[in-house]
Coordinates of C-alpha atoms in Angstrom, one line a residue:
Chain A
M1 CA 0.0 0.0 0.0
K2 CA 1.4 3.4 -1.0
I3 CA 1.5 5.9 1.9
A4 CA 0.1 9.3 1.0
E5 CA 2.7 11.9 1.9
I6 CA 1.7 15.1 3.7
P7 CA 4.4 17.6 2.8
A8 CA 5.4 20.0 5.6
T9 CA 4.3 23.0 3.6
N10 CA 0.7 21.7 3.3
L11 CA 0.5 20.5 6.9
D12 CA -2.0 22.1 9.2
A13 CA -0.3 21.1 12.5
K14 CA -3.1 21.9 14.9
E15 CA -5.6 20.0 12.8
F16 CA -3.2 17.1 12.4
I17 CA -2.7 16.9 16.2
R18 CA -6.5 16.9 16.9
K19 CA -7.2 14.3 14.3
R20 CA -4.4 11.9 15.3
A21 CA -5.1 12.2 19.0
R22 CA -8.8 11.3 18.3
E23 CA -7.8 8.4 16.1
I24 CA -5.5 7.0 18.7
A25 CA -8.2 7.2 21.3
E26 CA -10.6 5.4 19.0
T27 CA -8.2 2.6 18.1
V28 CA -7.1 1.9 21.7
G29 CA -10.6 2.2 23.1
D30 CA -10.8 0.8 26.6
G31 CA -7.4 -0.8 26.4
S32 CA -4.0 0.6 27.2
A33 CA -0.9 1.4 25.1
I34 CA 2.8 1.7 25.5
T35 CA 5.1 4.2 23.8
A36 CA 8.9 4.0 23.8
V37 CA 10.4 7.4 24.2
S38 CA 13.9 7.8 22.8
G39 CA 14.3 11.6 23.2
G40 CA 14.1 12.0 19.4
V41 CA 11.5 14.3 17.9
D42 CA 9.5 11.4 16.3
S43 CA 8.9 9.4 19.5
S44 CA 8.4 12.6 21.5
V45 CA 5.6 13.8 19.2
V46 CA 4.0 10.3 19.4
T47 CA 4.2 10.3 23.1
M48 CA 2.5 13.7 23.3
L49 CA -0.2 12.6 20.8
G50 CA -0.7 9.4 22.8
H51 CA -1.0 11.4 26.1
M52 CA -3.6 13.7 24.6
G53 CA -5.6 10.8 23.3
L54 CA -5.2 8.3 26.1
G55 CA -4.2 10.1 29.3
D56 CA -3.2 7.6 32.0
K57 CA -4.0 4.7 29.7
L58 CA -0.6 5.5 28.0
K59 CA 2.6 4.1 29.6
A60 CA 5.7 6.0 28.4
C61 CA 8.9 4.1 28.7
F62 CA 12.5 4.9 28.0
I63 CA 14.3 1.6 27.2
D64 CA 17.9 2.1 28.4
N65 CA 19.6 -0.3 25.9
G66 CA 23.2 0.7 26.9
L67 CA 23.6 2.3 23.5
M68 CA 22.4 5.8 24.3
R69 CA 24.4 8.9 24.6
Q70 CA 25.9 10.2 27.9
D71 CA 23.2 11.0 30.5
E72 CA 20.5 10.6 27.8
P73 CA 17.9 8.4 29.8
Q74 CA 17.8 10.9 32.7
A75 CA 17.7 14.0 30.4
V76 CA 14.8 12.6 28.4
A77 CA 12.8 11.7 31.5
R78 CA 13.4 15.2 32.9
I79 CA 12.1 16.9 29.7
F80 CA 8.8 14.9 29.9
R81 CA 8.4 15.4 33.7
R82 CA 8.3 19.2 32.9
L83 CA 5.5 18.5 30.4
G84 CA 3.6 16.5 33.0
I85 CA 4.3 13.1 31.6
H86 CA 6.0 10.4 33.6
V87 CA 8.6 8.4 31.6
E88 CA 9.8 5.2 33.2
V89 CA 13.4 4.3 32.5
L90 CA 13.8 0.5 32.1
D91 CA 17.3 -0.9 32.4
A92 CA 17.7 -3.4 29.5
R93 CA 21.4 -3.0 28.9
K94 CA 22.3 -6.6 29.6
A95 CA 19.7 -7.9 27.1
F96 CA 21.0 -5.8 24.3
F97 CA 24.7 -6.4 24.9
D98 CA 24.1 -10.1 25.2
A99 CA 22.3 -10.0 21.8
L100 CA 25.0 -7.9 20.2
K101 CA 27.9 -10.0 21.4
G102 CA 30.2 -11.2 18.6
I103 CA 28.1 -9.6 15.8
R104 CA 30.1 -7.5 13.3
D105 CA 27.8 -7.3 10.3
P106 CA 25.7 -4.0 10.4
E107 CA 22.5 -5.7 9.2
E108 CA 22.8 -8.4 11.8
K109 CA 23.5 -5.8 14.5
R110 CA 20.2 -4.0 13.5
E111 CA 18.3 -7.3 13.5
A112 CA 19.6 -8.2 17.0
I113 CA 18.5 -4.8 18.3
T114 CA 15.1 -5.1 16.6
Q115 CA 14.5 -8.5 18.0
T116 CA 15.6 -7.6 21.5
F117 CA 13.5 -4.4 21.4
Y118 CA 10.3 -5.8 20.0
K119 CA 10.3 -9.4 21.2
K120 CA 12.3 -9.7 24.3
V121 CA 12.0 -6.3 26.1
F122 CA 8.6 -5.2 24.8
G123 CA 7.1 -8.7 24.7
S124 CA 7.6 -9.1 28.5
L125 CA 6.6 -5.5 29.1
F126 CA 3.3 -5.9 27.3
K127 CA 2.5 -9.2 29.0
G128 CA 3.3 -7.6 32.4
I129 CA 0.9 -4.6 31.8
G130 CA -1.7 -6.3 29.7
A131 CA -1.4 -3.5 27.0
R132 CA -2.3 -4.3 23.4
F133 CA -0.9 -1.4 21.4
L134 CA 2.5 0.1 20.8
L135 CA 2.6 3.7 19.6
Q136 CA 5.6 4.5 17.5
G137 CA 7.1 7.3 15.5
T138 CA 7.9 5.7 12.2
I139 CA 8.0 8.3 9.4
L140 CA 7.8 8.1 5.7
T141 CA 11.6 8.3 5.1
D142 CA 12.1 5.3 7.4
V143 CA 9.7 3.2 5.3
E144 CA 11.0 4.3 2.0
E145 CA 14.7 3.6 2.9
T146 CA 13.8 0.2 4.4
V147 CA 11.6 -0.9 1.5
A148 CA 14.2 0.4 -1.1
G149 CA 16.8 -1.6 0.7
V150 CA 19.0 1.4 1.6
K151 CA 18.8 0.8 5.3
R152 CA 16.7 -1.4 7.5
Q153 CA 15.0 1.0 10.0
H154 CA 14.4 -0.8 13.3
N155 CA 10.8 0.5 13.6
V156 CA 9.6 -0.6 10.2
L157 CA 7.7 -3.9 10.5
E158 CA 4.5 -4.3 8.5
Q159 CA 6.0 -2.8 5.4
L160 CA 8.5 -5.7 5.5
G161 CA 5.7 -8.2 5.9
I162 CA 6.1 -8.6 9.7
D163 CA 2.8 -8.8 11.6
P164 CA 3.6 -7.5 15.0
Q165 CA 0.4 -8.9 16.5
E166 CA 1.5 -12.4 15.4
A167 CA 5.2 -12.0 16.0
F168 CA 5.3 -10.0 19.2
G169 CA 1.7 -10.1 20.6
Y170 CA 0.7 -6.5 20.2
R171 CA -0.5 -4.1 17.5
V172 CA 1.5 -1.1 16.3
I173 CA 0.0 2.4 15.8
E174 CA 2.1 4.8 13.6
P175 CA 0.5 8.3 13.6
L176 CA 3.4 9.9 11.8
L177 CA 3.6 7.6 8.8
Q178 CA 2.6 10.3 6.3
L179 CA 5.2 12.9 7.4
R180 CA 8.9 13.5 6.9
K181 CA 11.3 15.0 9.4
D182 CA 10.4 18.6 8.6
G183 CA 6.7 17.9 9.1
V184 CA 7.3 16.2 12.4
R185 CA 9.2 19.2 13.6
K186 CA 6.3 21.5 12.7
V187 CA 3.9 19.3 14.7
A188 CA 6.4 19.2 17.7
K189 CA 6.5 22.9 17.8
A190 CA 2.7 23.2 17.7
L191 CA 2.5 20.6 20.5
G192 CA 4.6 22.9 22.7
L193 CA 7.5 20.5 22.9
P194 CA 10.7 22.4 24.0
V195 CA 13.1 23.5 21.3
T196 CA 15.7 21.0 22.5
V197 CA 13.3 18.3 21.3
Y198 CA 11.8 19.6 18.1
K199 CA 15.1 20.9 16.9
R200 CA 16.9 17.8 18.2
M201 CA 19.3 16.1 15.8
P202 CA 18.1 12.9 14.3
F203 CA 19.6 9.9 16.2
P204 CA 19.5 6.4 14.7
G205 CA 17.3 3.6 16.0
P206 CA 20.3 1.3 16.7
A207 CA 21.8 4.3 18.6
L208 CA 25.5 4.2 19.2
A209 CA 25.7 0.7 17.8
A210 CA 25.3 2.4 14.4
R211 CA 28.3 4.5 15.3
V212 CA 30.9 1.7 15.7
V213 CA 32.2 -0.3 12.8
G214 CA 32.3 -3.9 13.9
E215 CA 31.2 -5.3 17.2
A216 CA 29.2 -3.1 19.5
S217 CA 30.8 -4.3 22.8
P218 CA 30.2 -2.3 26.0
E219 CA 33.9 -1.1 25.8
R220 CA 33.6 0.1 22.2
I221 CA 30.2 1.7 22.9
E222 CA 31.8 3.5 25.9
L223 CA 34.6 4.9 23.6
V224 CA 32.2 6.2 21.0
R225 CA 30.0 7.6 23.7
K226 CA 32.9 9.7 24.9
A227 CA 33.7 10.8 21.4
T228 CA 30.1 11.6 20.7
A229 CA 29.9 13.9 23.8
I230 CA 33.0 15.8 22.6
V231 CA 31.8 16.1 19.0
E232 CA 28.3 17.3 20.1
A233 CA 29.8 19.8 22.6
E234 CA 32.1 21.3 19.9
L235 CA 29.5 21.3 17.1
R236 CA 26.4 22.4 19.1
G237 CA 26.6 25.9 17.6
S238 CA 27.1 24.7 14.0
K239 CA 23.4 24.7 13.0
A240 CA 24.1 21.5 11.1
F241 CA 21.4 19.0 10.4
Q242 CA 23.3 16.2 12.1
Y243 CA 26.8 15.6 13.4
M244 CA 28.4 12.4 14.8
A245 CA 31.5 10.5 15.9
I246 CA 32.2 7.1 14.4
L247 CA 34.6 4.6 15.8
H248 CA 36.4 2.6 13.1
E249 CA 37.6 -1.0 13.4
D250 CA 40.7 -0.5 11.3
R251 CA 43.9 0.3 13.3
F252 CA 46.4 3.0 12.4
A253 CA 50.0 3.8 13.2
G254 CA 50.4 6.5 15.8
M255 CA 53.0 7.6 18.3
R256 CA 52.9 8.6 22.0
D257 CA 56.0 9.6 24.0
G258 CA 58.2 8.9 21.0
K259 CA 57.0 5.2 20.8
R260 CA 54.8 3.4 18.3
D261 CA 51.2 3.3 19.3
F262 CA 49.0 1.3 17.0
G263 CA 45.6 2.9 17.7
M264 CA 42.1 3.7 16.8
Q265 CA 40.5 6.2 14.4
I266 CA 37.4 8.4 15.0
E267 CA 35.6 9.8 12.0
I268 CA 33.5 12.9 12.3
R269 CA 30.5 13.6 10.1
C270 CA 28.6 16.9 10.1
W271 CA 25.8 17.2 7.6
R272 CA 23.8 19.9 5.9
S273 CA 20.4 18.6 4.9
I274 CA 16.8 19.5 4.6
D275 CA 15.0 16.2 4.8
A276 CA 17.9 13.6 5.1
R277 CA 17.3 12.3 1.6
T278 CA 20.4 14.1 0.3
A279 CA 23.1 15.7 2.4
K280 CA 26.4 17.6 2.0
P281 CA 29.2 18.0 4.5
V282 CA 29.4 21.3 6.5
W283 CA 32.7 23.0 5.9
L284 CA 33.8 23.6 9.5
A285 CA 36.4 26.2 10.4
P286 CA 40.0 25.0 10.8
R287 CA 40.1 26.0 14.4
T288 CA 37.0 23.8 15.1
L289 CA 38.5 20.8 13.3
Q290 CA 41.8 21.4 15.2
S291 CA 40.0 21.5 18.5
L292 CA 38.0 18.4 17.7
A293 CA 41.1 16.4 16.7
R294 CA 43.0 17.6 19.8
R295 CA 40.2 16.7 22.3
L296 CA 39.4 13.3 20.6
T297 CA 43.1 12.2 20.7
A298 CA 43.6 13.5 24.2
D299 CA 40.4 12.4 25.9
V300 CA 39.3 9.1 24.2
P301 CA 41.8 6.4 25.3
G302 CA 43.6 4.7 22.4
V303 CA 42.6 7.2 19.6
V304 CA 45.5 8.3 17.5
S305 CA 43.8 9.4 14.3
V306 CA 40.8 11.6 13.5
T307 CA 39.1 12.2 10.1
Y308 CA 36.4 14.4 8.8
N309 CA 34.0 13.0 6.2
I310 CA 33.8 15.0 3.0
A311 CA 31.6 12.9 0.7
T312 CA 27.9 13.7 -0.1
K313 CA 24.8 11.5 0.3
P314 CA 24.5 9.9 -2.2
P315 CA 26.7 7.9 -2.6
S316 CA 27.4 8.0 1.1
T317 CA 24.6 7.7 3.7
M318 CA 24.5 9.9 6.7
E319 CA 25.1 7.2 9.3
A320 CA 28.1 4.9 8.9
V321 CA 26.7 1.4 9.1
Chain B
M1 CA 77.0 3.9 17.6
K2 CA 75.5 7.3 17.6
I3 CA 75.3 8.9 14.1
A4 CA 76.6 12.5 14.0
E5 CA 73.9 14.6 12.4
I6 CA 74.8 17.2 9.7
P7 CA 72.0 19.8 9.9
A8 CA 70.9 21.2 6.6
T9 CA 71.9 24.7 7.6
N10 CA 75.5 23.7 8.3
L11 CA 75.7 21.5 5.1
D12 CA 78.2 22.5 2.4
A13 CA 76.5 20.5 -0.4
K14 CA 79.4 20.7 -3.0
E15 CA 81.9 19.6 -0.4
F16 CA 79.6 16.8 0.8
I17 CA 79.1 15.5 -2.8
R18 CA 82.9 15.4 -3.5
K19 CA 83.7 13.7 -0.2
R20 CA 81.0 11.0 -0.5
A21 CA 81.7 10.2 -4.2
R22 CA 85.3 9.7 -3.3
E23 CA 84.5 7.5 -0.3
I24 CA 82.2 5.3 -2.4
A25 CA 84.9 4.9 -5.0
E26 CA 87.4 3.9 -2.3
T27 CA 85.1 1.5 -0.6
V28 CA 84.0 -0.3 -3.8
G29 CA 87.5 -0.4 -5.2
D30 CA 87.8 -2.7 -8.2
G31 CA 84.4 -4.3 -7.5
S32 CA 80.9 -3.1 -8.7
A33 CA 77.8 -1.9 -6.9
I34 CA 74.1 -1.8 -7.3
T35 CA 71.7 0.9 -6.4
A36 CA 67.9 0.6 -6.2
V37 CA 66.3 3.7 -7.6
S38 CA 62.8 4.4 -6.4
G39 CA 62.3 7.9 -7.8
G40 CA 62.5 9.4 -4.3
V41 CA 65.0 12.1 -3.6
D42 CA 67.1 9.8 -1.2
S43 CA 67.7 7.0 -3.7
S44 CA 68.2 9.5 -6.6
V45 CA 70.9 11.4 -4.7
V46 CA 72.6 8.1 -3.9
T47 CA 72.5 7.0 -7.5
M48 CA 74.1 10.3 -8.6
L49 CA 76.8 10.0 -6.0
G50 CA 77.4 6.4 -7.0
H51 CA 77.5 7.3 -10.7
M52 CA 80.1 10.1 -9.9
G53 CA 82.2 7.7 -7.8
L54 CA 81.9 4.5 -9.8
G55 CA 80.8 5.3 -13.4
D56 CA 79.9 2.1 -15.2
K57 CA 80.7 0.0 -12.2
L58 CA 77.4 1.1 -10.8
K59 CA 74.3 -0.7 -11.9
A60 CA 71.1 1.3 -11.3
C61 CA 67.9 -0.7 -11.0
F62 CA 64.3 0.1 -10.5
I63 CA 62.6 -2.8 -8.8
D64 CA 59.0 -2.8 -10.0
N65 CA 57.4 -4.5 -7.0
G66 CA 53.8 -3.8 -8.2
L67 CA 53.3 -1.4 -5.3
M68 CA 54.4 1.7 -7.2
R69 CA 52.2 4.6 -8.4
Q70 CA 50.8 4.9 -11.8
D71 CA 53.5 4.9 -14.6
E72 CA 56.2 5.4 -11.9
P73 CA 58.8 2.9 -13.2
Q74 CA 58.8 4.4 -16.7
A75 CA 58.8 8.0 -15.4
V76 CA 61.8 7.4 -13.1
A77 CA 63.8 5.7 -15.8
R78 CA 63.1 8.6 -18.1
I79 CA 64.4 11.2 -15.6
F80 CA 67.7 9.4 -15.3
R81 CA 68.0 8.8 -19.0
R82 CA 68.1 12.6 -19.3
L83 CA 70.9 12.7 -16.8
G84 CA 72.9 10.1 -18.7
I85 CA 72.2 7.2 -16.3
H86 CA 70.6 4.0 -17.5
V87 CA 68.1 2.6 -15.0
E88 CA 67.0 -1.0 -15.6
V89 CA 63.4 -1.7 -14.7
L90 CA 63.1 -5.2 -13.2
D91 CA 59.7 -6.8 -13.0
A92 CA 59.4 -8.3 -9.6
R93 CA 55.7 -7.9 -9.1
K94 CA 54.9 -11.6 -8.7
A95 CA 57.6 -12.1 -6.0
F96 CA 56.2 -9.2 -3.9
F97 CA 52.5 -10.1 -4.2
D98 CA 53.3 -13.8 -3.5
A99 CA 55.0 -12.7 -0.3
L100 CA 52.2 -10.3 0.7
K101 CA 49.4 -12.8 0.1
G102 CA 47.1 -13.1 3.2
I103 CA 49.2 -10.8 5.4
R104 CA 47.2 -8.1 7.2
D105 CA 49.4 -7.0 10.0
P106 CA 51.4 -3.8 9.0
E107 CA 54.7 -4.9 10.5
E108 CA 54.4 -8.3 8.8
K109 CA 53.7 -6.5 5.5
R110 CA 56.8 -4.4 6.0
E111 CA 58.9 -7.5 6.9
A112 CA 57.6 -9.4 3.8
I113 CA 58.6 -6.5 1.6
T114 CA 62.0 -6.2 3.3
Q115 CA 62.7 -9.9 2.9
T116 CA 61.6 -10.0 -0.7
F117 CA 63.6 -6.9 -1.5
Y118 CA 66.9 -7.7 0.1
K119 CA 66.9 -11.5 0.1
K120 CA 65.0 -12.7 -2.8
V121 CA 65.2 -10.0 -5.5
F122 CA 68.5 -8.5 -4.6
G123 CA 70.1 -11.7 -3.5
S124 CA 69.7 -13.2 -7.0
L125 CA 70.5 -9.9 -8.7
F126 CA 73.8 -9.7 -6.8
K127 CA 74.7 -13.3 -7.6
G128 CA 73.9 -12.8 -11.2
I129 CA 76.1 -9.7 -11.6
G130 CA 78.8 -10.6 -9.0
A131 CA 78.4 -7.2 -7.3
R132 CA 79.4 -6.9 -3.6
F133 CA 77.9 -3.6 -2.6
L134 CA 74.4 -2.1 -2.3
L135 CA 74.2 1.7 -2.2
Q136 CA 71.2 3.0 -0.4
G137 CA 69.7 6.2 0.7
T138 CA 68.9 5.6 4.4
I139 CA 68.7 8.9 6.2
L140 CA 68.9 9.8 9.9
T141 CA 65.1 10.0 10.5
D142 CA 64.7 6.4 9.1
V143 CA 67.2 5.1 11.7
E144 CA 65.8 7.1 14.6
E145 CA 62.2 6.0 13.9
T146 CA 63.1 2.4 13.5
V147 CA 65.4 2.3 16.6
A148 CA 62.8 4.1 18.7
G149 CA 60.2 1.6 17.6
V150 CA 57.9 4.2 15.9
K151 CA 58.1 2.6 12.5
R152 CA 60.3 -0.1 11.0
Q153 CA 61.9 1.5 7.9
H154 CA 62.6 -1.1 5.3
N155 CA 66.1 0.1 4.6
V156 CA 67.4 0.1 8.1
L157 CA 69.4 -3.1 8.7
E158 CA 72.6 -2.8 10.7
Q159 CA 71.1 -0.6 13.3
L160 CA 68.7 -3.5 14.1
G161 CA 71.6 -5.9 14.4
I162 CA 71.1 -7.3 10.9
D163 CA 74.5 -8.0 9.1
P164 CA 73.6 -7.7 5.4
Q165 CA 76.8 -9.4 4.4
E166 CA 75.9 -12.5 6.4
A167 CA 72.1 -12.3 5.8
F168 CA 72.0 -11.4 2.1
G169 CA 75.6 -11.8 0.8
Y170 CA 76.4 -8.1 0.1
R171 CA 77.5 -5.0 1.9
V172 CA 75.5 -1.9 2.3
I173 CA 76.9 1.6 1.7
E174 CA 74.7 4.5 3.1
P175 CA 76.2 7.9 2.2
L176 CA 73.2 9.9 3.5
L177 CA 73.1 8.5 7.0
Q178 CA 74.0 11.8 8.6
L179 CA 71.3 13.9 6.8
R180 CA 67.7 14.6 7.2
K181 CA 65.2 15.2 4.4
D182 CA 66.0 18.9 4.1
G183 CA 69.7 18.2 3.9
V184 CA 69.2 15.6 1.2
R185 CA 67.1 18.1 -0.9
K186 CA 70.0 20.6 -0.7
V187 CA 72.4 18.0 -2.0
A188 CA 70.0 17.0 -4.7
K189 CA 69.7 20.5 -5.9
A190 CA 73.5 20.9 -5.9
L191 CA 73.8 17.7 -8.0
G192 CA 71.6 19.2 -10.7
L193 CA 68.8 16.8 -10.2
P194 CA 65.5 18.2 -11.7
V195 CA 63.1 19.9 -9.4
T196 CA 60.6 17.0 -9.8
V197 CA 63.1 14.9 -8.0
Y198 CA 64.5 17.1 -5.3
K199 CA 61.2 18.6 -4.4
R200 CA 59.4 15.2 -4.8
M201 CA 57.1 14.2 -2.0
P202 CA 58.4 11.5 0.4
F203 CA 57.0 8.1 -0.5
P204 CA 57.2 5.2 1.8
G205 CA 59.5 2.2 1.4
P206 CA 56.6 -0.3 1.4
A207 CA 55.0 2.0 -1.3
L208 CA 51.3 1.6 -1.8
A209 CA 51.3 -1.4 0.6
A210 CA 51.6 1.2 3.3
R211 CA 48.5 2.9 1.9
V212 CA 46.0 0.0 2.3
V213 CA 44.7 -1.1 5.7
G214 CA 44.8 -4.9 5.7
E215 CA 45.9 -7.2 2.8
A216 CA 47.9 -5.6 0.0
S217 CA 46.4 -7.7 -2.7
P218 CA 46.9 -6.8 -6.4
E219 CA 43.2 -5.7 -6.6
R220 CA 43.4 -3.4 -3.5
I221 CA 46.7 -2.0 -4.6
E222 CA 45.1 -1.1 -7.9
L223 CA 42.2 0.7 -6.2
V224 CA 44.6 2.8 -4.0
R225 CA 46.7 3.4 -7.1
K226 CA 43.7 5.0 -8.8
A227 CA 42.9 7.0 -5.7
T228 CA 46.5 8.1 -5.4
A229 CA 46.6 9.4 -8.9
I230 CA 43.4 11.5 -8.3
V231 CA 44.7 12.9 -4.9
E232 CA 48.1 13.7 -6.4
A233 CA 46.5 15.4 -9.4
E234 CA 44.2 17.5 -7.3
L235 CA 46.8 18.5 -4.6
R236 CA 49.8 19.0 -6.8
G237 CA 49.5 22.8 -6.4
S238 CA 49.0 22.7 -2.6
K239 CA 52.7 23.1 -1.7
A240 CA 52.0 20.5 1.0
F241 CA 54.9 18.4 2.4
Q242 CA 53.1 15.2 1.6
Y243 CA 49.6 14.1 0.5
M244 CA 48.2 10.6 0.0
A245 CA 45.1 8.4 -0.4
I246 CA 44.6 5.5 2.0
L247 CA 42.2 2.6 1.4
H248 CA 40.5 1.4 4.5
E249 CA 39.4 -2.2 5.3
D250 CA 36.3 -1.1 7.2
R251 CA 33.1 -1.1 5.1
F252 CA 30.5 1.7 5.2
A253 CA 26.9 2.1 4.2
G254 CA 26.3 3.9 0.9
M255 CA 23.7 4.1 -1.8
R256 CA 23.8 4.1 -5.5
D257 CA 20.8 4.4 -7.8
G258 CA 18.6 4.5 -4.6
K259 CA 19.9 1.1 -3.5
R260 CA 22.1 0.1 -0.5
D261 CA 25.7 -0.2 -1.5
F262 CA 28.0 -1.3 1.3
G263 CA 31.2 0.1 0.1
M264 CA 34.7 1.3 0.8
Q265 CA 36.2 4.4 2.3
I266 CA 39.2 6.4 1.1
E267 CA 41.0 8.6 3.6
I268 CA 43.0 11.6 2.3
R269 CA 45.9 13.0 4.3
C270 CA 47.7 16.3 3.3
W271 CA 50.5 17.3 5.7
R272 CA 52.4 20.5 6.5
S273 CA 55.8 19.7 7.8
I274 CA 59.5 20.8 7.8
D275 CA 61.3 17.5 8.5
A276 CA 58.6 14.9 9.0
R277 CA 59.2 14.7 12.7
T278 CA 56.0 16.6 13.4
A279 CA 53.2 17.5 11.0
K280 CA 49.9 19.3 10.9
P281 CA 47.1 18.9 8.3
V282 CA 46.8 21.5 5.6
W283 CA 43.4 23.2 5.7
L284 CA 42.3 22.7 2.1
A285 CA 39.7 24.8 0.5
P286 CA 36.1 23.4 0.5
R287 CA 36.0 23.3 -3.3
T288 CA 39.2 21.2 -3.3
L289 CA 37.7 18.7 -0.8
Q290 CA 34.5 18.7 -2.8
S291 CA 36.2 17.9 -6.0
L292 CA 38.4 15.2 -4.3
A293 CA 35.3 13.5 -2.8
R294 CA 33.4 13.7 -6.1
R295 CA 36.2 12.2 -8.2
L296 CA 37.1 9.5 -5.7
T297 CA 33.5 8.2 -5.4
A298 CA 32.9 8.5 -9.1
D299 CA 36.2 7.0 -10.4
V300 CA 37.3 4.4 -7.9
P301 CA 35.0 1.4 -8.1
G302 CA 33.2 0.6 -4.9
V303 CA 34.2 3.7 -3.0
V304 CA 31.2 5.3 -1.3
S305 CA 32.9 7.4 1.5
V306 CA 35.8 9.8 1.6
T307 CA 37.4 11.4 4.7
Y308 CA 40.1 13.9 5.4
N309 CA 42.5 13.4 8.2
I310 CA 42.5 16.3 10.7
A311 CA 44.9 15.0 13.4
T312 CA 48.5 16.1 14.0
K313 CA 51.7 14.0 14.2
P314 CA 52.0 13.1 17.1
P315 CA 49.9 11.3 18.1
S316 CA 49.2 10.3 14.5
T317 CA 52.0 9.4 12.1
M318 CA 52.1 10.7 8.5
E319 CA 51.6 7.3 6.9
A320 CA 48.6 5.2 7.9
V321 CA 50.2 1.8 8.7

């Protein structure tokens, strides 16, 4: 089934909100629903719509999969507390790292995260609560890229022929399916979400696991988490669409204290883009690049080399794996 | 034994040339010597000094190990033909690729090249000719970095306790041992070598094998050779100390014709440096970086991603592996 796009320019945000909140209420009826908040604009908007439609019948969870950025679970819960919505942080780190152990192929990593998320963690959560619906923030670009085979988005299920009711025991509601990122941002603003949410950078479903080449072990995730904190602190003022740190698996010659030190490389990407379909690198100032390289080699243990991505999407993609 | 450095500023190039040519003549006596020309300034200077000291008793060879840049063997032979020196190109590609097969560790790659060079190719060359001396352009920085353990230079033997007479059956003469790169360039100029030689960029002993992460197979060397030709063409006017293309082993998400294309990454390095002991990246203009990325992704098959190195030496080194 072809999804009818609602372009951001044609979007009446207030009307969209009213309509979707009502639809959610009608679909869920007397039951209850769960939403997984990630801190991203898509899931935040869905949580707000769900809250409007369902009130206390919506349970908002933040699944701490161990792959999130520094202090992210607490920061997200704090934002929603201010909006009057309680977000419960569930510690699922062990389940995810167990599932990711020894996996190096990017598609297998994504699949391990999808399965752990929908089947293991959510499966038992739904059973515990007796909820029958999952609200999630899938957008049109996610579906298109997954169906086209560019990138398997973790939240795309039915379009791949997966029946969540049958596979996981609950139904999925996707109120943002007709929007792209710019449309979602417009709705977020109209919902009164803080600017830190509706202007928040896109962050991938597999989180920091998408930012390491090769195995996403707890140790490697910790390294890329440190690098991500540095890159985000340095580039916060850049007005870029998205910026990130990627930990490579290749090793490179380096030297410390006059001795050979065969170490790691961090790649930085900083994109200009409107809707994520195409993107170009931002040409950062030399002093910014200098500062990034200095901090990453000084503060991330074992890093001897830092690069900046200069290709465009296409033929690159915005995320590395 | 500590080597007494002759700093470039104190160097009397004409005097140095006279003295070294005479010493070579005295050492070789009635015998004959071989020199391996690589096209680099070090080996070119040594070849000129050897030619001055020995005349026809010097055999100048270019070992085509299959790891050289595009058209390099022919270009080097042509330069020396103009200077009245015949350089014989020896096709040793099979010997080197056989030795490199399946080797991924950088130190093992270097060792395989060293062994093939000194033992296999040169061993039989010396036997065939009956020469007893190899003239080579080892400089002080090579020795220091090898002894300090920063990087094993292929041409450093005795300082590592290797007796070439015993190990390979010939003696090594190293007339440039007291100089660094800037001193060698001064001598090259005084010798009348063309500017393309004495201002030529440093190029590593293991050649393009040092520019691929992982196995240096004929296919991967061919890819990095194509990338190198593009990077050198684009950056020729940059006045940088050294610039290069590096083929990574890590794979990255990419897209072509709307489909996923899990492809390769090329890293570009372009260094500012005086003597190679420390180095900083050159901050290239955005249009140069754009053009590099466009050409590398369009013309090198399978490349979807291009990065630019922004770290300094230390903690990086100039070459990748």
